[in-house]
PDB file of C-alpha atoms in Angstrom:
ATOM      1  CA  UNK G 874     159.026 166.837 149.266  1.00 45.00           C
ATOM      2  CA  UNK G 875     157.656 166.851 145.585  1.00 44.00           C
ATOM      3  CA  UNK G 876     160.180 163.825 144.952  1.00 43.00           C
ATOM      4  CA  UNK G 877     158.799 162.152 147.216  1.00 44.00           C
ATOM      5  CA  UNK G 878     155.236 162.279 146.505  1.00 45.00           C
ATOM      6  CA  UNK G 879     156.615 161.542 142.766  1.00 43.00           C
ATOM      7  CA  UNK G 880     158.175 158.342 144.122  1.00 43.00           C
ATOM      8  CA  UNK G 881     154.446 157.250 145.773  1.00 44.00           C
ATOM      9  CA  UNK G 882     152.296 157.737 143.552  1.00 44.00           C
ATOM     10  CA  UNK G 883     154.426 155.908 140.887  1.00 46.00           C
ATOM     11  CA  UNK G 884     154.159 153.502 143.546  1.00 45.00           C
ATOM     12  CA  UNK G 885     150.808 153.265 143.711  1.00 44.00           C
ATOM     13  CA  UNK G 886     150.149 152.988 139.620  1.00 42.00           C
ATOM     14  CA  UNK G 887     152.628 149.958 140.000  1.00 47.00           C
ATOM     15  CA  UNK G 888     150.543 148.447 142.511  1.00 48.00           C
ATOM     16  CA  UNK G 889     147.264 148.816 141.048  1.00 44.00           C
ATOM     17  CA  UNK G 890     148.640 147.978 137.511  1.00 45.00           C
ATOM     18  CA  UNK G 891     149.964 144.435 138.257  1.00 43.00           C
ATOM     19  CA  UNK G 892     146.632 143.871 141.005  1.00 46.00           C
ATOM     20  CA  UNK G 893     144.618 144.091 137.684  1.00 46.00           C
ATOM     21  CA  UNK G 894     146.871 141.761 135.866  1.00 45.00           C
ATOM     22  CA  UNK G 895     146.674 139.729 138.174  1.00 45.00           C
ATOM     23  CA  UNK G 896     143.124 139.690 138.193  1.00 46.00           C
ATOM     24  CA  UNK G 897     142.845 139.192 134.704  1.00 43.00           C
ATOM     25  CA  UNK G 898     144.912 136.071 134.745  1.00 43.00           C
ATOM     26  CA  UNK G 899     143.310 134.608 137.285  1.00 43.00           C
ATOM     27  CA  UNK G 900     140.061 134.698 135.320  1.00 39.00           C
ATOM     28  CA  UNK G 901     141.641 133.352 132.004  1.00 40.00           C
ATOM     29  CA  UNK G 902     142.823 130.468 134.084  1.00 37.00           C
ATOM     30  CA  UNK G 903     139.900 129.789 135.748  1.00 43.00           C
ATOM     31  CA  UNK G 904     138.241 129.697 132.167  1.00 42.00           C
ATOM     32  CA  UNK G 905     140.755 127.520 130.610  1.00 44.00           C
ATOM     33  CA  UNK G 906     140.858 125.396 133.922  1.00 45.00           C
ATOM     34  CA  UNK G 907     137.373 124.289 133.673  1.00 44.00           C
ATOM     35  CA  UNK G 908     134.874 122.195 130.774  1.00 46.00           C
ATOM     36  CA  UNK G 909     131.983 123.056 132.484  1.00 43.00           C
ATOM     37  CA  UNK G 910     129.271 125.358 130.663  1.00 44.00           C
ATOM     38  CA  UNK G 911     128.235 128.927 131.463  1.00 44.00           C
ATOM     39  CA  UNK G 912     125.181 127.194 133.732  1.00 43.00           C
ATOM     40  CA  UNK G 913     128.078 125.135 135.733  1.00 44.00           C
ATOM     41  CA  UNK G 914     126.911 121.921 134.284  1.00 45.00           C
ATOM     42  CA  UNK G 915     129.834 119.237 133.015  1.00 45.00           C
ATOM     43  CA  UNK G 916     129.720 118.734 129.496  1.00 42.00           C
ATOM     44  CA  UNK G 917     130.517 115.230 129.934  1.00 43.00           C
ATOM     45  CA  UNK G 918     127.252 114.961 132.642  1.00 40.00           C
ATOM     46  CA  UNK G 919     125.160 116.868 130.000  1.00 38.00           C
ATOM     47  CA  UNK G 920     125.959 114.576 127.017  1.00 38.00           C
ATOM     48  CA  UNK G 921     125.466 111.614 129.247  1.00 35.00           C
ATOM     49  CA  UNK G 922     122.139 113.036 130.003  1.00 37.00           C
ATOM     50  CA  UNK G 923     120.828 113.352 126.671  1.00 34.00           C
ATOM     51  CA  UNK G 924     121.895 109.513 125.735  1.00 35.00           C
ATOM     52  CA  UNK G 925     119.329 108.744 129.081  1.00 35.00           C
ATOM     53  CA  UNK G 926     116.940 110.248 127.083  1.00 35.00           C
ATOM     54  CA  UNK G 927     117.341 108.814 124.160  1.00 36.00           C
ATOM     55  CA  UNK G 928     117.231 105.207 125.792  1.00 36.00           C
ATOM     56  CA  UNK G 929     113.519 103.778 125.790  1.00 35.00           C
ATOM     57  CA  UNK G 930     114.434 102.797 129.380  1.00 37.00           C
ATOM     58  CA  UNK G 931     114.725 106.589 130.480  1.00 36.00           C
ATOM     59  CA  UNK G 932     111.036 107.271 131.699  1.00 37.00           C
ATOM     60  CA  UNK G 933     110.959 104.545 133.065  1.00 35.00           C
ATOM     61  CA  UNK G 934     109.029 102.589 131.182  1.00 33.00           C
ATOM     62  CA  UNK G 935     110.729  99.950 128.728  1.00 36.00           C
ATOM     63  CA  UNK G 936     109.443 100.534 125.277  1.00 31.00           C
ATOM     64  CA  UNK G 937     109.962  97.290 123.742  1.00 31.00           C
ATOM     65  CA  UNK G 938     108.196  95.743 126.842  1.00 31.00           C
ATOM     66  CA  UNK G 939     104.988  97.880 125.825  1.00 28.00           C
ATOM     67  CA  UNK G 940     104.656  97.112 122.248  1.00 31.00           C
ATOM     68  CA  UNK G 941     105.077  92.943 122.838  1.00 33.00           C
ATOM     69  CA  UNK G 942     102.158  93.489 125.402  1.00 37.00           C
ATOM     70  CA  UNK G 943     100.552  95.425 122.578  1.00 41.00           C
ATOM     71  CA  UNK G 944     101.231  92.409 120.200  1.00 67.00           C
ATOM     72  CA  UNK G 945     100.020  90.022 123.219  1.00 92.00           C
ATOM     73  CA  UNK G 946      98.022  86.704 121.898  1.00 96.00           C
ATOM     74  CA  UNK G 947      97.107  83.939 124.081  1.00 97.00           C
ATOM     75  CA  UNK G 948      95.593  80.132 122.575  1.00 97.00           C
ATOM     76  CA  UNK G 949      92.455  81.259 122.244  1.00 97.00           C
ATOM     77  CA  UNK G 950      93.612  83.722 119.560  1.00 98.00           C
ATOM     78  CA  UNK G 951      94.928  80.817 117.985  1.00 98.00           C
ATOM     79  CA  UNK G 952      92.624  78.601 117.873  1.00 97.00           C
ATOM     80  CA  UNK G 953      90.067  81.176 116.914  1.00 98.00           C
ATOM     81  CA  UNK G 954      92.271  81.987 113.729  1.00 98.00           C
ATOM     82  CA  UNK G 955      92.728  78.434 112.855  1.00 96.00           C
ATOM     83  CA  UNK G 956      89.285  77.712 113.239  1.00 96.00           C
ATOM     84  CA  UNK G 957      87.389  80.868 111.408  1.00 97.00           C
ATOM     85  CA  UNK G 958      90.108  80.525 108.789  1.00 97.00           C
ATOM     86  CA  UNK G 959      88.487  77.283 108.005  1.00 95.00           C
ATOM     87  CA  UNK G 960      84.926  78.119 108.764  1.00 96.00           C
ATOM     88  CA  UNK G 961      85.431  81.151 106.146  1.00 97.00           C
ATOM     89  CA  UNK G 962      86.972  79.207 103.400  1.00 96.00           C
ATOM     90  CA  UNK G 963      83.765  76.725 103.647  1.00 96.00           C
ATOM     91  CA  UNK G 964      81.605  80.278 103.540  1.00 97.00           C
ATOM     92  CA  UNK G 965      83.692  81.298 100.158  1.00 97.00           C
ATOM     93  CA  UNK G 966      83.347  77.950  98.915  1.00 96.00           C
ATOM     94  CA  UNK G 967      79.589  77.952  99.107  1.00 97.00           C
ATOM     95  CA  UNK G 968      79.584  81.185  98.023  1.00 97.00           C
ATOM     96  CA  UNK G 969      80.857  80.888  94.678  1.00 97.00           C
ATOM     97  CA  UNK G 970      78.743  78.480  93.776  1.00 97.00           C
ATOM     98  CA  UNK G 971      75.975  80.870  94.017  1.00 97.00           C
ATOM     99  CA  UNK G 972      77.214  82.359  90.577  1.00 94.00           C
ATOM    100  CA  UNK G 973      76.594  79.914  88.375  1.00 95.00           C
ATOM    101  CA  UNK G 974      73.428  77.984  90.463  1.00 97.00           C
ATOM    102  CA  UNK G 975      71.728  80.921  92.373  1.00 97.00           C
ATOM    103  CA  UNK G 976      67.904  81.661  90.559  1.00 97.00           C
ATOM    104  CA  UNK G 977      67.323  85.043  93.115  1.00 96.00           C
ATOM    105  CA  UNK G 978      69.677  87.844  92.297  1.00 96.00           C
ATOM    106  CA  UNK G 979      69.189  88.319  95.759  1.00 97.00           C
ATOM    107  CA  UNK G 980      70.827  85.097  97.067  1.00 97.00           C
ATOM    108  CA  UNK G 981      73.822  85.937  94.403  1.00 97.00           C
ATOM    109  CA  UNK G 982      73.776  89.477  95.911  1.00 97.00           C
ATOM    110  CA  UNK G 983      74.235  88.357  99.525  1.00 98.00           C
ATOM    111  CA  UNK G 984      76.562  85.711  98.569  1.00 98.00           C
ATOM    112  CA  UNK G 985      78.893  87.756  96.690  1.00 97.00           C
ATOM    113  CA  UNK G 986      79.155  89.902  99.559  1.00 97.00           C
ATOM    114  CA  UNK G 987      79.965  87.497 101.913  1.00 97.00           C
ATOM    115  CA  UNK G 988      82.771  86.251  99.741  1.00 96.00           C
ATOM    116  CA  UNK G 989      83.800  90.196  99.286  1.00 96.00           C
ATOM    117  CA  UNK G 990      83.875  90.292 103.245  1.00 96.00           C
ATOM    118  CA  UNK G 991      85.366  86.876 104.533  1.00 97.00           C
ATOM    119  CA  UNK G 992      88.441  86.694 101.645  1.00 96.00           C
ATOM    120  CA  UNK G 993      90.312  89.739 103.685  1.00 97.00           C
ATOM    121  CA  UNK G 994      89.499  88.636 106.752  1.00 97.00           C
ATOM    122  CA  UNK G 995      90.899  84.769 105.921  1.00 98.00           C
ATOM    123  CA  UNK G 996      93.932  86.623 104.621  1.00 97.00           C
ATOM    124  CA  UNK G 997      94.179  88.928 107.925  1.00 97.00           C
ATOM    125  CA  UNK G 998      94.287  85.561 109.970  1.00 98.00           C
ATOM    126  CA  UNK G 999      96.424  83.677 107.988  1.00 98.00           C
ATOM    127  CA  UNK G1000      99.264  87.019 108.647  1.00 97.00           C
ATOM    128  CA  UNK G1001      98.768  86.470 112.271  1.00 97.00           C
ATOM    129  CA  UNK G1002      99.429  83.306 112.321  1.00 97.00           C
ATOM    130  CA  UNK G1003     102.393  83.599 110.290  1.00 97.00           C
ATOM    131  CA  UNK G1004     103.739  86.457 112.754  1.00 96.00           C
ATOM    132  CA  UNK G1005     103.092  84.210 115.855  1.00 96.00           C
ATOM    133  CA  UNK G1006     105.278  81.636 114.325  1.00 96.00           C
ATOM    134  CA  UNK G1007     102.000  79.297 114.096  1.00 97.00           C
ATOM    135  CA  UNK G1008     101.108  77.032 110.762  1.00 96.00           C
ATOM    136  CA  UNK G1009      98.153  78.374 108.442  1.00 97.00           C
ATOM    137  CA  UNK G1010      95.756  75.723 108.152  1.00 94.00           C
ATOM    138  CA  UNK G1011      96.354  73.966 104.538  1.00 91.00           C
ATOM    139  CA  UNK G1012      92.983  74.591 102.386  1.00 87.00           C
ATOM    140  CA  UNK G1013      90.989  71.471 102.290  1.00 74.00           C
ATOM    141  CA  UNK G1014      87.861  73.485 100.911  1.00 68.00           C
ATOM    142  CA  UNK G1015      86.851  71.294  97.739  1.00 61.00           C
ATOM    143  CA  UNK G1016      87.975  68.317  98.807  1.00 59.00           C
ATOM    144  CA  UNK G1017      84.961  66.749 100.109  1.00 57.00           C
ATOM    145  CA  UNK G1018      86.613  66.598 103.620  1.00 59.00           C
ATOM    146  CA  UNK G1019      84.477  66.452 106.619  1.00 62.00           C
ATOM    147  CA  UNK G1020      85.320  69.344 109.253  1.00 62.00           C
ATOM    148  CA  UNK G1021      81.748  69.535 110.227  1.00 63.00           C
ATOM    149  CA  UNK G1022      82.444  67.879 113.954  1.00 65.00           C
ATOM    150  CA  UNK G1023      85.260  70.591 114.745  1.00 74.00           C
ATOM    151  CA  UNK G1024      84.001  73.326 114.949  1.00 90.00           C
ATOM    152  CA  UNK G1025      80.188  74.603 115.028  1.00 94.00           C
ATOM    153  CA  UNK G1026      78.063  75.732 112.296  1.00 96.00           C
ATOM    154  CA  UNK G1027      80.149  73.898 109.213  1.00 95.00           C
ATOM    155  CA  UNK G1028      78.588  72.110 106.506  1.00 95.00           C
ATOM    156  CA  UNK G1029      79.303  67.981 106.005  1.00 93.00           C
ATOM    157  CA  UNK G1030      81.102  66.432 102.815  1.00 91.00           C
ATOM    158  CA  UNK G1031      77.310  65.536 102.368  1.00 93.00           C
ATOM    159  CA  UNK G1032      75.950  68.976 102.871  1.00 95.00           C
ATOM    160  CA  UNK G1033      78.360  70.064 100.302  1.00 95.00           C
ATOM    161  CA  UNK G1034      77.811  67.241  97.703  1.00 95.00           C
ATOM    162  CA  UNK G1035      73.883  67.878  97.921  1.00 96.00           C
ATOM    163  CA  UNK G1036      74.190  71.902  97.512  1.00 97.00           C
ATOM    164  CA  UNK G1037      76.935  71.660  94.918  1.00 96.00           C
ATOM    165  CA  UNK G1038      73.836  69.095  92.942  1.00 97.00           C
ATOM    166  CA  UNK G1039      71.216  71.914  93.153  1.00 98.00           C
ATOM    167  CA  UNK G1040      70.033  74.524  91.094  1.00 97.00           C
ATOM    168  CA  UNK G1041      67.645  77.292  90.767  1.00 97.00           C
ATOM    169  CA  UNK G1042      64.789  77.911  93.770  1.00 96.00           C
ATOM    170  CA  UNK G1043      65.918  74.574  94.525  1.00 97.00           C
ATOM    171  CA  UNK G1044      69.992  75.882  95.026  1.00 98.00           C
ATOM    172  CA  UNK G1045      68.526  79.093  96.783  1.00 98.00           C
ATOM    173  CA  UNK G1046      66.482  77.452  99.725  1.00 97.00           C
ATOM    174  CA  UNK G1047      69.495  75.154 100.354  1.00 98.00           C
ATOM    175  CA  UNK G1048      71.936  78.010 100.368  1.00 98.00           C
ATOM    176  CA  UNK G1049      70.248  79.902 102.703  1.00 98.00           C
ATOM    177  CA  UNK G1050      69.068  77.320 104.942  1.00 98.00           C
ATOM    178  CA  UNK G1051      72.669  76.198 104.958  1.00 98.00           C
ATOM    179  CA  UNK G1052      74.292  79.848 105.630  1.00 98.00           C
ATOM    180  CA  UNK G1053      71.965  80.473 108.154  1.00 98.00           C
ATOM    181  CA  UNK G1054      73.807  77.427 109.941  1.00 97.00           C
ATOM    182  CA  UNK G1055      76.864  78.369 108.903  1.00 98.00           C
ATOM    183  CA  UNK G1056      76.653  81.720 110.324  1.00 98.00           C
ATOM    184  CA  UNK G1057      75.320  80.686 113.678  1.00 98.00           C
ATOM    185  CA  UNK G1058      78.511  79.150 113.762  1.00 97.00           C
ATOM    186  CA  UNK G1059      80.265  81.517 113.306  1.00 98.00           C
ATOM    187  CA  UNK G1060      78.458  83.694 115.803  1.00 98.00           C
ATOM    188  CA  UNK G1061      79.385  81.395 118.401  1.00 98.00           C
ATOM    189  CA  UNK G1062      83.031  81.418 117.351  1.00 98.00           C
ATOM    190  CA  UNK G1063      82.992  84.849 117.457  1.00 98.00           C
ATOM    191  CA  UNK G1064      81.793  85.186 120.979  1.00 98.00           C
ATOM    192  CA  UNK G1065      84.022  82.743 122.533  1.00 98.00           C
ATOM    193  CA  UNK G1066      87.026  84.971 121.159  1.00 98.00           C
ATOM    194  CA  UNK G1067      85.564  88.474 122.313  1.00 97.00           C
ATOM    195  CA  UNK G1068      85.657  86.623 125.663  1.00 97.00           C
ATOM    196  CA  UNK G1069      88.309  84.713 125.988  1.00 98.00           C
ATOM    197  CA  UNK G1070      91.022  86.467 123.367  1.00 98.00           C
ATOM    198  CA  UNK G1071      93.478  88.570 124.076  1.00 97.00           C
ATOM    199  CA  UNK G1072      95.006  89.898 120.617  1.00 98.00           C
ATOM    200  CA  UNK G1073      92.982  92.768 119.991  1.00 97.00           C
ATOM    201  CA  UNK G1074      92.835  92.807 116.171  1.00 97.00           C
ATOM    202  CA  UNK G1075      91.376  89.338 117.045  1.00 98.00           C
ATOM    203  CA  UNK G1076      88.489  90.500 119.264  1.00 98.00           C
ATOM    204  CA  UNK G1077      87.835  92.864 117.195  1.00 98.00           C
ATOM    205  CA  UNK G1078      87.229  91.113 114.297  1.00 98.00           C
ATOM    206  CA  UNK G1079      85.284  88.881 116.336  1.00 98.00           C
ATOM    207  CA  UNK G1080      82.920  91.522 117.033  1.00 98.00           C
ATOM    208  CA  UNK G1081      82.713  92.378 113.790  1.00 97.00           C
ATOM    209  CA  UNK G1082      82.019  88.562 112.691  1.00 98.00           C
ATOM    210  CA  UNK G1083      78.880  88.576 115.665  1.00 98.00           C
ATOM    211  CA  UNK G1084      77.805  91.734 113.946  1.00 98.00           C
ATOM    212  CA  UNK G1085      77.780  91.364 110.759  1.00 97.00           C
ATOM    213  CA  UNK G1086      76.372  87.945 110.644  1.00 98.00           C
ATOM    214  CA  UNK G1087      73.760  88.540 112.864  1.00 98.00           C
ATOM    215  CA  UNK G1088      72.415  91.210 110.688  1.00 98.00           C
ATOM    216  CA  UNK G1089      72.880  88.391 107.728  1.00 98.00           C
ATOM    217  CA  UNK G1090      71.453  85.419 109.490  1.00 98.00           C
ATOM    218  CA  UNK G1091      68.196  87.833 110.216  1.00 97.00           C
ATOM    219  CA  UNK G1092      68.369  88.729 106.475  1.00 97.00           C
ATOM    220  CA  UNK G1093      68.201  85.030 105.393  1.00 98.00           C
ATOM    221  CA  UNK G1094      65.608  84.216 107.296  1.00 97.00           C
ATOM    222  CA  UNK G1095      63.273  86.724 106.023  1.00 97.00           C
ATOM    223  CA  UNK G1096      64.458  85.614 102.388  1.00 96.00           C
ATOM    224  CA  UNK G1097      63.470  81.863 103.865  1.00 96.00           C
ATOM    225  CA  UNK G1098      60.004  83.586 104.977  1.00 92.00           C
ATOM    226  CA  UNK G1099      60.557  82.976 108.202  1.00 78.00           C
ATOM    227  CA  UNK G1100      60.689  86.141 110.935  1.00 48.00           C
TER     228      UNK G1100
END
């Protein structure tokens, strides 16, 4: 009788020693078996995922696509910095000659600025036409050539010749009666590209242009004495 309970319950230890061996291998191998992390995601799926999200296309929304719509110009842009890169080097040209001819310190004052103000901006214009693959007008200020039919508000070879001739009170009336012109040109200019442009560093320097010359234009005319 005790032999035989010897016999089963050596038995039994057998039995439930190799069930937990067998348990234990049967994890290891379904461990070693698989790539997949703890959360039951595939690595390869998980990698793959993060590339998507790296790619500007994964939102949804092509990246590249936005930023040449940012960069968007149409002809009126163009023209606009074609044009006012002209109409400004005119501005400069009768601007400097303000130094040496102006009597007010006034009138060399306000011309100085505008030479300050319309340099950058020609330079500004001249980049975007460069990154649009467009040709930079060639500088024909000083020439004596007539541009005055193109666009509005520019002086003739003749307006030129007779300014560069004056001097004193003389130079100042004629300056300002000139830039008051000029400006009003300008204005116009300015307008049509707020309304019609679509590069926004354009239309914004447009509205800058209308501003700022307005304020001038009013300035000159009290200067001329007239309100």
């Amino acid at each position: 009788m005790t032999a035989h309970r010897t016999t089963a319950h050596r038995t039994f230890v057998r039995r439930a020693a190799f069930a937990a061996t067998a348990g234990a291998a049967a994890l290891a191998l379904a461990a070693c078996g698989s790539d997949k992390p703890a959360g039951g995601h595939d690595k390869g799926a998980k990698e793959s995922g993060s590339s998507a999200a790296a790619s500007p296309q994964a939102d949804g929304h092509d990246k590249t696509a936005g930023r040449s719509s940012a960069d968007g110009h149409n002809s009126a842009d163009v023209s606009f910095a074609k044009e006012m890169i002209q109409h400004h080097r005119q501005a400069v040209e009768m601007a400097e000659l303000a130094e040496s001819r102006a009597a007010s310190k006034d009138v060399k004052s306000l011309a100085a600025r505008i030479e300050g103000a319309q340099d950058p901006e020609i330079e500004n214009m001249s980049g975007w036409l460069t990154a649009w693959g467009e040709e930079v007008p060639a500088d024909m200020s000083g020439m004596g050539h007539d541009m005055s039919s193109s666009m509005p508000g520019m002086m003739s070879a003749g307006d030129m010749a007779e300014l560069k001739k004056a001097s004193g009170g003389d130079f100042d009336k004629k300056f300002l009666a000139m830039m008051v012109r000029h400006h009003e040109g300008a204005v116009t200019m300015g307008r049509a590209e707020k309304s019609d442009g679509e590069y926004g560093p354009a239309t914004r320097l447009a509205a800058d242009v209308v501003t700022a010359q307005t304020a001038e234009i009013e300035q000159m005319n009290k200067m001329l004495g007239k309100s």
